[in-house]
């Protein structure tokens, strides 16, 4: 047995040596013949070998550095087809390998932060309304700068939205116009918005000019052409999409079970030929006429009758039986198949209607996919498995359906309900890429209130925001800081501001008291302030304007703020009860004096009322508790125009804060038990009695309401009839059994 092994090893070794000599001999003969040819050609003066000729040649020699967008024009294109070579030379493939690290200059953002410059509009250039809305949203945002030297990102004023050559909105000679821009710099640090690209019959994604190293914010972009961490996929929206605000979602209340009349619906065009026709032509296989209504029509275009097939007449008849709006509002799932392009208007329509989108567009990079988890709000289907769609959605549990519908409403209102939100979401995504160390995580983007209202510059820790306590398993803050806004001089020890200071300091939840001195008179001496068990810090306002009461002062060490006017009359018991209520609702405003708004049909404008009714939509910040993050939002999120208006009028700052908090939370404030004589004591004080009685003061607040609503694009205030009282409040039981018994004695 051992002898056989030895013979086998010897035989194998011999075979290897024979093969080695054979191939080596071939190579040696080939090299000799090659050298002889060189020698012969050298004798005839045809070739002069260089000294480097005798060095060995390595197959993987280092290649010289070339820009990303030139790599595809080198040796990598030697073995590609002619069509691929043509595509490689078209603008859609240039810069295909661009990423933030290779095609973006971060140094422009380090000095002045994330600022966006919009090129001035050129005379004679037509701009579609949709693109005007995009530019207006940028110019009205906190990112805008009119100085290009301070800009980190540049946006063209040339209309690039519609690059379909058959469209009346198509801008000609865009290539030369873009190249002539003195700041173009091959597109570096530029952002290009586009909704439509390509034309009949292929509808390619070519925008018709060399974008260089510019980023694309593009609708209907494919995963093949999408450059991750560089481009931004945006939704396809119509020219009627509102510029600001937008309608809220149609899900008014949660129905259990969350099933509607129809399980799956679609109503739209059917293309008989060309790209995008296969999927829609096959929908009739799934349509059952009962709970699955997939209606198509080929009755569109000028020559539809020339191309109609045997199903057209029957489909058209069925198509006209149902109204699209009725189907949309009574369906659990809405099919979103691709059209000529990958994107569709049906996508946003389904989101708003709380109809769970069933995506049927293979290769579509979904809008804002970099930050939005679409598995929480949509069903991602496959065009090749169309017949399996009904059974798939029927297998989804009712709890999951309810969660999907709720997420559609959150995403619609947070990112898609207006052109402004689509634009701001795009800019915030780019800003997060630039400043990665403070970028938002997936939880912020996919949970209420969303990425637009959670500014990472405030804090990188989620526990510092009032919206994530439950997610992190944290308890709300146990202490508050009382901020008293003082505007009148201290002339007497019996002034209400001193009594208020003592009452707040006695609260078991009070950590400190800050007096914001916005009075024209000098600061009182320290001995004029009463002695308290908690620190009292007096800050003299530099600008002495109304908005200064909502500045994010570093002296505020607690997350909870008790905001007080100097003439507010509150007892320690009332303060304690209001704070315990706020701990259950840390994202809202909780307080005492309530006001309301209404729509005045005769004047067609919003009205403001201070009547004491069972309905309210605002809690004034003269006696209210809220999270200190709203000071940061008020200062850094709201535009300077609104804050300047407040400062000039010395009025409406409390209304603006209510607008802001309701816009963020989509919830009303909370009113707590109010003592009977609050109204009389408030009106009886000297510092503000004249203001409340002044008719101009009331008219100013009416005007503020409409100005604020105009900027937000809608009315964010929400009515409520809820008032929270202490347990056993006013019950006919012993006062000794009541925790907040002093409230009833007032």
Short mmCIF file of C-alpha atoms in Angstrom, two decimals, residues 10-440:
data_model
loop_
_atom_site.label_atom_id
_atom_site.label_comp_id
_atom_site.label_asym_id
_atom_site.label_seq_id
_atom_site.Cartn_x
_atom_site.Cartn_y
_atom_site.Cartn_z
CA UNK A 10 6.43 10.21 -8.35
CA UNK A 11 4.10 9.97 -11.34
CA UNK A 12 2.37 13.24 -10.39
CA UNK A 13 5.65 15.07 -9.91
CA UNK A 14 6.91 13.84 -13.26
CA UNK A 15 3.79 15.01 -15.04
CA UNK A 16 4.10 18.48 -13.48
CA UNK A 17 7.75 18.77 -14.57
CA UNK A 18 6.86 17.76 -18.11
CA UNK A 19 4.12 20.38 -18.33
CA UNK A 20 6.42 23.01 -16.87
CA UNK A 21 9.15 22.35 -19.44
CA UNK A 22 6.61 22.26 -22.23
CA UNK A 23 5.02 25.66 -21.51
CA UNK A 24 8.31 27.20 -20.49
CA UNK A 25 9.84 26.09 -23.75
CA UNK A 26 7.02 27.67 -25.71
CA UNK A 27 7.48 30.97 -23.89
CA UNK A 28 11.27 30.79 -24.33
CA UNK A 29 10.95 30.16 -28.08
CA UNK A 30 8.40 32.95 -28.38
CA UNK A 31 10.67 35.39 -26.53
CA UNK A 32 13.64 34.39 -28.70
CA UNK A 33 11.70 34.87 -31.89
CA UNK A 34 10.42 38.21 -30.58
CA UNK A 35 13.95 39.32 -29.76
CA UNK A 36 15.13 38.27 -33.18
CA UNK A 37 12.37 40.33 -34.80
CA UNK A 38 13.37 43.31 -32.70
CA UNK A 39 17.00 42.82 -33.59
CA UNK A 40 16.13 42.56 -37.27
CA UNK A 41 13.94 45.65 -37.18
CA UNK A 42 16.65 47.48 -35.28
CA UNK A 43 19.17 46.74 -37.99
CA UNK A 44 16.80 48.24 -40.52
CA UNK A 45 16.30 51.39 -38.42
CA UNK A 46 12.67 50.65 -37.57
CA UNK A 47 12.87 50.40 -33.80
CA UNK A 48 15.11 51.77 -31.04
CA UNK A 49 14.43 50.05 -27.73
CA UNK A 50 14.48 52.27 -24.67
CA UNK A 51 16.25 51.41 -21.41
CA UNK A 52 12.85 50.77 -19.79
CA UNK A 53 12.16 48.03 -22.30
CA UNK A 54 14.09 45.44 -20.32
CA UNK A 55 12.18 46.03 -17.09
CA UNK A 56 9.37 43.51 -16.37
CA UNK A 57 5.81 44.56 -17.14
CA UNK A 58 3.26 44.13 -14.37
CA UNK A 59 -0.38 43.60 -15.39
CA UNK A 60 -1.76 45.58 -12.44
CA UNK A 61 0.39 48.67 -12.65
CA UNK A 62 -0.84 51.73 -10.79
CA UNK A 63 -3.09 53.94 -12.90
CA UNK A 64 -2.76 57.72 -12.80
CA UNK A 65 -5.42 59.61 -10.82
CA UNK A 66 -8.31 60.91 -12.90
CA UNK A 67 -11.59 62.48 -11.80
CA UNK A 68 -14.51 60.15 -11.14
CA UNK A 69 -16.49 61.43 -14.08
CA UNK A 70 -13.64 60.60 -16.52
CA UNK A 71 -13.05 57.01 -15.46
CA UNK A 72 -15.67 55.62 -17.80
CA UNK A 73 -13.96 57.18 -20.82
CA UNK A 74 -10.74 55.23 -20.19
CA UNK A 75 -9.85 51.57 -20.68
CA UNK A 76 -12.97 50.43 -18.83
CA UNK A 77 -14.99 51.20 -21.96
CA UNK A 78 -12.94 49.05 -24.30
CA UNK A 79 -15.25 46.05 -24.12
CA UNK A 80 -18.65 47.76 -23.98
CA UNK A 81 -21.25 47.94 -26.70
CA UNK A 82 -21.66 50.96 -29.02
CA UNK A 83 -24.95 51.84 -27.31
CA UNK A 84 -23.25 51.86 -23.92
CA UNK A 85 -20.54 54.10 -25.35
CA UNK A 86 -23.19 56.54 -26.55
CA UNK A 87 -24.84 56.47 -23.15
CA UNK A 88 -21.49 57.04 -21.48
CA UNK A 89 -21.06 60.22 -23.45
CA UNK A 90 -24.52 61.53 -22.59
CA UNK A 91 -25.02 63.81 -19.64
CA UNK A 92 -26.91 61.31 -17.52
CA UNK A 93 -23.80 59.16 -17.10
CA UNK A 94 -21.24 61.90 -16.60
CA UNK A 95 -20.44 62.20 -12.94
CA UNK A 96 -22.23 58.92 -12.26
CA UNK A 97 -19.66 58.01 -9.61
CA UNK A 98 -19.94 61.33 -7.83
CA UNK A 99 -20.34 61.21 -4.07
CA UNK A 100 -20.21 63.90 -1.43
CA UNK A 101 -16.59 63.03 -0.71
CA UNK A 102 -15.47 63.39 -4.34
CA UNK A 103 -17.74 66.02 -5.93
CA UNK A 104 -18.63 68.40 -3.10
CA UNK A 105 -16.52 71.13 -1.52
CA UNK A 106 -17.13 70.98 2.23
CA UNK A 107 -14.92 73.99 2.92
CA UNK A 108 -17.64 76.33 1.64
CA UNK A 109 -19.89 75.17 4.49
CA UNK A 110 -17.45 75.36 7.37
CA UNK A 111 -17.26 79.14 7.62
CA UNK A 112 -20.89 80.27 7.37
CA UNK A 113 -22.77 77.02 7.92
CA UNK A 114 -25.37 75.63 5.55
CA UNK A 115 -26.47 78.57 3.42
CA UNK A 116 -28.19 78.33 0.03
CA UNK A 117 -27.84 80.88 -2.75
CA UNK A 118 -30.37 81.22 -5.57
CA UNK A 119 -29.12 82.77 -8.79
CA UNK A 120 -30.91 86.02 -9.71
CA UNK A 121 -33.58 85.54 -12.34
CA UNK A 122 -32.52 86.54 -15.83
CA UNK A 123 -34.65 88.82 -17.95
CA UNK A 124 -36.81 87.07 -20.51
CA UNK A 125 -36.44 83.63 -18.95
CA UNK A 126 -39.73 81.83 -18.43
CA UNK A 127 -40.18 80.04 -15.13
CA UNK A 128 -43.05 77.65 -14.48
CA UNK A 129 -45.20 78.18 -11.40
CA UNK A 130 -43.94 74.96 -9.81
CA UNK A 131 -40.33 76.08 -10.08
CA UNK A 132 -41.24 79.53 -8.79
CA UNK A 133 -42.71 77.81 -5.73
CA UNK A 134 -39.49 75.89 -5.22
CA UNK A 135 -37.36 79.03 -5.40
CA UNK A 136 -39.77 80.90 -3.11
CA UNK A 137 -39.54 78.09 -0.55
CA UNK A 138 -35.75 78.34 -0.55
CA UNK A 139 -35.71 82.12 -0.33
CA UNK A 140 -38.18 82.04 2.55
CA UNK A 141 -36.23 79.46 4.53
CA UNK A 142 -33.66 80.01 7.24
CA UNK A 143 -31.00 78.61 4.89
CA UNK A 144 -31.24 81.36 2.29
CA UNK A 145 -28.51 83.90 1.68
CA UNK A 146 -28.36 86.61 -0.97
CA UNK A 147 -24.56 86.70 -0.78
CA UNK A 148 -22.91 84.00 -2.95
CA UNK A 149 -19.67 84.31 -1.00
CA UNK A 150 -21.45 82.95 2.07
CA UNK A 151 -23.19 80.11 0.23
CA UNK A 152 -22.56 76.42 0.71
CA UNK A 153 -25.08 75.31 -1.93
CA UNK A 154 -26.22 76.96 -5.17
CA UNK A 155 -29.57 76.62 -6.95
CA UNK A 156 -30.22 77.72 -10.53
CA UNK A 157 -32.88 80.28 -11.38
CA UNK A 158 -33.14 78.61 -14.80
CA UNK A 159 -36.16 76.31 -14.87
CA UNK A 160 -34.92 72.71 -14.95
CA UNK A 161 -38.13 71.01 -13.77
CA UNK A 162 -39.51 69.89 -17.14
CA UNK A 163 -36.89 68.55 -19.55
CA UNK A 164 -39.36 66.88 -21.90
CA UNK A 165 -38.67 68.43 -25.29
CA UNK A 166 -42.36 68.13 -26.24
CA UNK A 167 -43.47 70.13 -23.20
CA UNK A 168 -44.37 73.82 -23.50
CA UNK A 169 -42.39 74.37 -20.27
CA UNK A 170 -39.17 73.11 -21.84
CA UNK A 171 -36.32 75.64 -21.67
CA UNK A 172 -34.18 75.68 -24.82
CA UNK A 173 -30.42 76.22 -24.97
CA UNK A 174 -30.08 75.33 -21.31
CA UNK A 175 -26.65 73.81 -21.87
CA UNK A 176 -25.05 77.08 -22.96
CA UNK A 177 -26.97 79.13 -20.40
CA UNK A 178 -25.73 76.97 -17.54
CA UNK A 179 -22.14 76.93 -18.76
CA UNK A 180 -22.12 80.74 -18.92
CA UNK A 181 -22.87 81.10 -15.19
CA UNK A 182 -19.77 82.46 -13.50
CA UNK A 183 -20.32 80.39 -10.35
CA UNK A 184 -21.12 77.12 -12.15
CA UNK A 185 -17.68 75.54 -11.59
CA UNK A 186 -18.69 72.35 -13.43
CA UNK A 187 -21.73 72.03 -11.16
CA UNK A 188 -19.78 71.62 -7.94
CA UNK A 189 -21.96 72.39 -4.86
CA UNK A 190 -24.99 72.93 -7.10
CA UNK A 191 -28.43 71.39 -6.69
CA UNK A 192 -30.69 70.82 -9.72
CA UNK A 193 -34.41 70.16 -9.31
CA UNK A 194 -36.14 68.03 -11.96
CA UNK A 195 -39.58 66.45 -12.26
CA UNK A 196 -39.70 65.32 -15.88
CA UNK A 197 -36.87 64.10 -18.10
CA UNK A 198 -36.71 62.41 -21.47
CA UNK A 199 -39.46 62.29 -24.06
CA UNK A 200 -41.33 59.94 -26.32
CA UNK A 201 -40.73 57.08 -26.88
CA UNK A 202 -38.00 56.12 -24.38
CA UNK A 203 -38.48 58.69 -21.59
CA UNK A 204 -34.86 58.41 -20.50
CA UNK A 205 -33.55 60.15 -17.40
CA UNK A 206 -31.33 62.50 -19.39
CA UNK A 207 -32.00 66.12 -18.39
CA UNK A 208 -30.63 67.42 -21.67
CA UNK A 209 -27.48 69.19 -20.47
CA UNK A 210 -24.25 68.33 -18.74
CA UNK A 211 -24.89 68.55 -15.01
CA UNK A 212 -21.21 68.06 -14.25
CA UNK A 213 -20.72 67.45 -10.53
CA UNK A 214 -24.11 68.88 -9.51
CA UNK A 215 -26.52 67.00 -7.27
CA UNK A 216 -29.93 66.04 -8.60
CA UNK A 217 -33.17 66.41 -6.66
CA UNK A 218 -35.16 64.37 -9.13
CA UNK A 219 -38.53 62.66 -9.38
CA UNK A 220 -38.94 59.22 -10.97
CA UNK A 221 -35.25 58.45 -10.65
CA UNK A 222 -34.16 54.83 -10.99
CA UNK A 223 -31.95 52.98 -8.56
CA UNK A 224 -29.57 52.38 -11.48
CA UNK A 225 -28.93 56.08 -12.07
CA UNK A 226 -29.40 57.24 -8.47
CA UNK A 227 -26.13 58.19 -6.83
CA UNK A 228 -26.45 57.19 -3.16
CA UNK A 229 -25.53 59.81 -0.60
CA UNK A 230 -25.41 62.40 -3.37
CA UNK A 231 -28.69 62.68 -5.28
CA UNK A 232 -32.07 63.12 -3.59
CA UNK A 233 -35.17 61.33 -4.85
CA UNK A 234 -38.21 63.63 -4.60
CA UNK A 235 -41.88 62.85 -5.29
CA UNK A 236 -43.65 63.76 -8.50
CA UNK A 237 -46.10 66.55 -7.66
CA UNK A 238 -48.57 68.47 -9.79
CA UNK A 239 -48.56 72.17 -10.60
CA UNK A 240 -51.53 72.55 -8.21
CA UNK A 241 -49.55 71.26 -5.23
CA UNK A 242 -49.74 74.01 -2.55
CA UNK A 243 -46.63 76.10 -2.01
CA UNK A 244 -46.95 76.18 1.79
CA UNK A 245 -49.09 74.45 4.37
CA UNK A 246 -51.24 72.09 2.39
CA UNK A 247 -54.25 70.08 3.46
CA UNK A 248 -53.97 67.66 6.32
CA UNK A 249 -54.37 63.94 5.82
CA UNK A 250 -57.86 62.52 5.44
CA UNK A 251 -57.60 60.10 8.37
CA UNK A 252 -59.73 61.91 10.95
CA UNK A 253 -60.04 59.05 13.40
CA UNK A 254 -58.89 55.45 13.70
CA UNK A 255 -61.52 52.90 12.73
CA UNK A 256 -61.25 49.43 14.20
CA UNK A 257 -61.02 47.20 12.22
CA UNK A 258 -59.17 49.45 9.76
CA UNK A 259 -60.84 48.00 6.67
CA UNK A 260 -62.78 50.01 4.13
CA UNK A 261 -65.30 49.19 1.40
CA UNK A 262 -62.65 48.28 -1.16
CA UNK A 263 -59.51 46.27 -0.54
CA UNK A 264 -57.45 47.51 -3.52
CA UNK A 265 -58.17 50.24 -6.08
CA UNK A 266 -56.60 52.03 -9.02
CA UNK A 267 -57.97 54.33 -11.68
CA UNK A 268 -55.79 55.73 -14.45
CA UNK A 269 -54.56 55.64 -18.02
CA UNK A 270 -53.63 52.48 -19.88
CA UNK A 271 -50.85 52.73 -22.40
CA UNK A 272 -51.34 50.46 -25.39
CA UNK A 273 -47.74 50.65 -26.59
CA UNK A 274 -44.38 51.89 -25.47
CA UNK A 275 -42.60 52.04 -22.14
CA UNK A 276 -44.78 51.55 -19.05
CA UNK A 277 -47.54 49.72 -20.95
CA UNK A 278 -46.89 46.16 -19.76
CA UNK A 279 -47.93 46.59 -16.13
CA UNK A 280 -51.06 48.64 -16.71
CA UNK A 281 -52.17 46.40 -19.58
CA UNK A 282 -52.12 43.44 -17.21
CA UNK A 283 -54.19 44.97 -14.39
CA UNK A 284 -57.46 43.56 -15.73
CA UNK A 285 -56.28 40.10 -14.66
CA UNK A 286 -56.54 41.17 -10.99
CA UNK A 287 -59.71 43.30 -11.23
CA UNK A 288 -62.74 41.45 -9.81
CA UNK A 289 -65.34 44.23 -9.83
CA UNK A 290 -66.07 43.80 -6.10
CA UNK A 291 -63.42 44.71 -3.57
CA UNK A 292 -60.56 44.92 -6.09
CA UNK A 293 -61.21 47.72 -8.57
CA UNK A 294 -58.39 48.30 -11.04
CA UNK A 295 -59.85 50.55 -13.72
CA UNK A 296 -57.96 51.76 -16.78
CA UNK A 297 -58.85 53.71 -19.90
CA UNK A 298 -57.13 54.02 -23.24
CA UNK A 299 -59.21 57.11 -24.06
CA UNK A 300 -56.41 59.64 -23.89
CA UNK A 301 -54.25 61.33 -26.48
CA UNK A 302 -55.23 62.49 -29.94
CA UNK A 303 -54.89 59.19 -31.78
CA UNK A 304 -56.19 56.78 -29.16
CA UNK A 305 -58.86 55.34 -31.48
CA UNK A 306 -56.24 54.39 -34.06
CA UNK A 307 -54.41 52.24 -31.55
CA UNK A 308 -57.26 50.91 -29.39
CA UNK A 309 -57.49 47.19 -28.80
CA UNK A 310 -60.43 44.85 -28.21
CA UNK A 311 -60.65 45.72 -24.49
CA UNK A 312 -60.73 49.52 -24.84
CA UNK A 313 -64.52 49.99 -25.14
CA UNK A 314 -65.27 47.65 -22.26
CA UNK A 315 -62.58 49.23 -20.07
CA UNK A 316 -63.83 52.74 -20.84
CA UNK A 317 -67.37 51.80 -19.84
CA UNK A 318 -66.21 50.30 -16.54
CA UNK A 319 -63.89 53.25 -15.98
CA UNK A 320 -66.71 55.80 -16.07
CA UNK A 321 -68.88 53.97 -13.52
CA UNK A 322 -66.75 55.03 -10.54
CA UNK A 323 -65.44 58.39 -9.36
CA UNK A 324 -61.79 58.41 -8.41
CA UNK A 325 -62.30 60.38 -5.19
CA UNK A 326 -64.96 57.97 -3.95
CA UNK A 327 -62.67 55.01 -4.63
CA UNK A 328 -59.70 56.70 -3.00
CA UNK A 329 -61.49 57.52 0.24
CA UNK A 330 -63.08 54.08 0.58
CA UNK A 331 -60.09 51.85 -0.10
CA UNK A 332 -57.65 50.19 2.27
CA UNK A 333 -54.87 49.82 -0.31
CA UNK A 334 -54.14 51.90 -3.42
CA UNK A 335 -52.13 50.48 -6.29
CA UNK A 336 -49.36 52.80 -7.52
CA UNK A 337 -48.11 51.34 -10.82
CA UNK A 338 -45.51 53.04 -12.94
CA UNK A 339 -46.59 55.19 -15.85
CA UNK A 340 -44.42 56.38 -18.69
CA UNK A 341 -41.95 57.26 -15.98
CA UNK A 342 -41.31 55.43 -12.73
CA UNK A 343 -43.09 57.98 -10.52
CA UNK A 344 -46.79 58.73 -10.43
CA UNK A 345 -49.17 61.35 -9.02
CA UNK A 346 -51.05 58.44 -7.43
CA UNK A 347 -48.30 58.13 -4.85
CA UNK A 348 -48.98 61.42 -3.04
CA UNK A 349 -52.74 61.05 -3.53
CA UNK A 350 -52.71 57.71 -1.75
CA UNK A 351 -50.58 59.05 1.12
CA UNK A 352 -52.94 61.93 1.79
CA UNK A 353 -56.02 59.70 1.66
CA UNK A 354 -54.57 57.26 4.24
CA UNK A 355 -54.79 54.60 1.54
CA UNK A 356 -51.76 52.35 1.94
CA UNK A 357 -49.71 52.59 -1.30
CA UNK A 358 -48.91 49.31 -3.03
CA UNK A 359 -45.85 50.15 -5.10
CA UNK A 360 -45.61 48.49 -8.51
CA UNK A 361 -42.67 50.23 -10.16
CA UNK A 362 -39.56 48.10 -10.28
CA UNK A 363 -36.34 50.05 -9.99
CA UNK A 364 -37.85 53.26 -8.63
CA UNK A 365 -35.80 54.94 -5.92
CA UNK A 366 -38.62 55.97 -3.59
CA UNK A 367 -38.80 59.61 -2.43
CA UNK A 368 -36.40 60.52 0.38
CA UNK A 369 -35.45 56.84 0.65
CA UNK A 370 -32.22 57.89 2.32
CA UNK A 371 -34.08 58.81 5.50
CA UNK A 372 -37.64 57.39 5.23
CA UNK A 373 -38.34 53.73 5.99
CA UNK A 374 -41.08 53.03 3.44
CA UNK A 375 -41.71 49.55 4.81
CA UNK A 376 -43.56 51.29 7.65
CA UNK A 377 -46.00 53.05 5.31
CA UNK A 378 -46.24 51.14 2.04
CA UNK A 379 -46.26 47.69 0.47
CA UNK A 380 -43.41 47.25 -2.01
CA UNK A 381 -44.61 44.98 -4.82
CA UNK A 382 -42.99 43.49 -7.89
CA UNK A 383 -44.31 44.06 -11.40
CA UNK A 384 -43.43 40.48 -12.30
CA UNK A 385 -45.62 39.13 -9.48
CA UNK A 386 -48.76 41.14 -10.18
CA UNK A 387 -51.12 38.21 -9.71
CA UNK A 388 -49.86 37.68 -6.16
CA UNK A 389 -50.71 41.21 -5.01
CA UNK A 390 -54.33 40.52 -3.84
CA UNK A 391 -53.39 37.48 -1.76
CA UNK A 392 -50.41 39.33 -0.29
CA UNK A 393 -52.37 42.32 0.97
CA UNK A 394 -55.21 40.11 2.26
CA UNK A 395 -52.69 38.33 4.47
CA UNK A 396 -51.63 41.56 6.23
CA UNK A 397 -52.96 41.69 9.80
CA UNK A 398 -55.35 44.45 10.83
CA UNK A 399 -52.90 45.82 13.41
CA UNK A 400 -50.29 46.21 10.69
CA UNK A 401 -52.81 47.89 8.38
CA UNK A 402 -53.68 50.43 11.06
CA UNK A 403 -49.99 51.16 11.67
CA UNK A 404 -49.38 51.58 7.94
CA UNK A 405 -52.27 54.01 7.59
CA UNK A 406 -51.14 56.08 10.57
CA UNK A 407 -47.63 56.30 9.13
CA UNK A 408 -48.97 57.51 5.77
CA UNK A 409 -50.58 60.42 7.56
CA UNK A 410 -47.44 61.29 9.47
CA UNK A 411 -45.26 61.20 6.34
CA UNK A 412 -47.76 63.20 4.31
CA UNK A 413 -48.01 66.01 6.84
CA UNK A 414 -44.32 65.99 7.75
CA UNK A 415 -42.68 65.93 4.32
CA UNK A 416 -45.08 65.92 1.36
CA UNK A 417 -48.15 68.14 1.89
CA UNK A 418 -46.57 71.22 0.27
CA UNK A 419 -43.79 72.23 -2.10
CA UNK A 420 -42.10 73.99 0.82
CA UNK A 421 -41.89 70.78 2.85
CA UNK A 422 -40.52 68.82 -0.10
CA UNK A 423 -37.84 71.47 -0.65
CA UNK A 424 -36.95 71.81 3.04
CA UNK A 425 -36.70 68.03 3.43
CA UNK A 426 -34.31 67.96 0.49
CA UNK A 427 -32.14 70.68 2.03
CA UNK A 428 -32.17 69.08 5.49
CA UNK A 429 -31.01 65.75 4.01
CA UNK A 430 -28.08 67.49 2.31
CA UNK A 431 -27.26 69.38 5.51
CA UNK A 432 -27.16 66.10 7.44
CA UNK A 433 -24.64 64.74 4.94
CA UNK A 434 -22.39 67.76 5.40
CA UNK A 435 -22.53 67.82 9.20
CA UNK A 436 -22.60 64.10 9.92
CA UNK A 437 -21.61 64.52 13.56
CA UNK A 438 -24.99 66.12 14.33
CA UNK A 439 -27.13 64.45 11.69
CA UNK A 440 -30.59 63.08 12.49
#
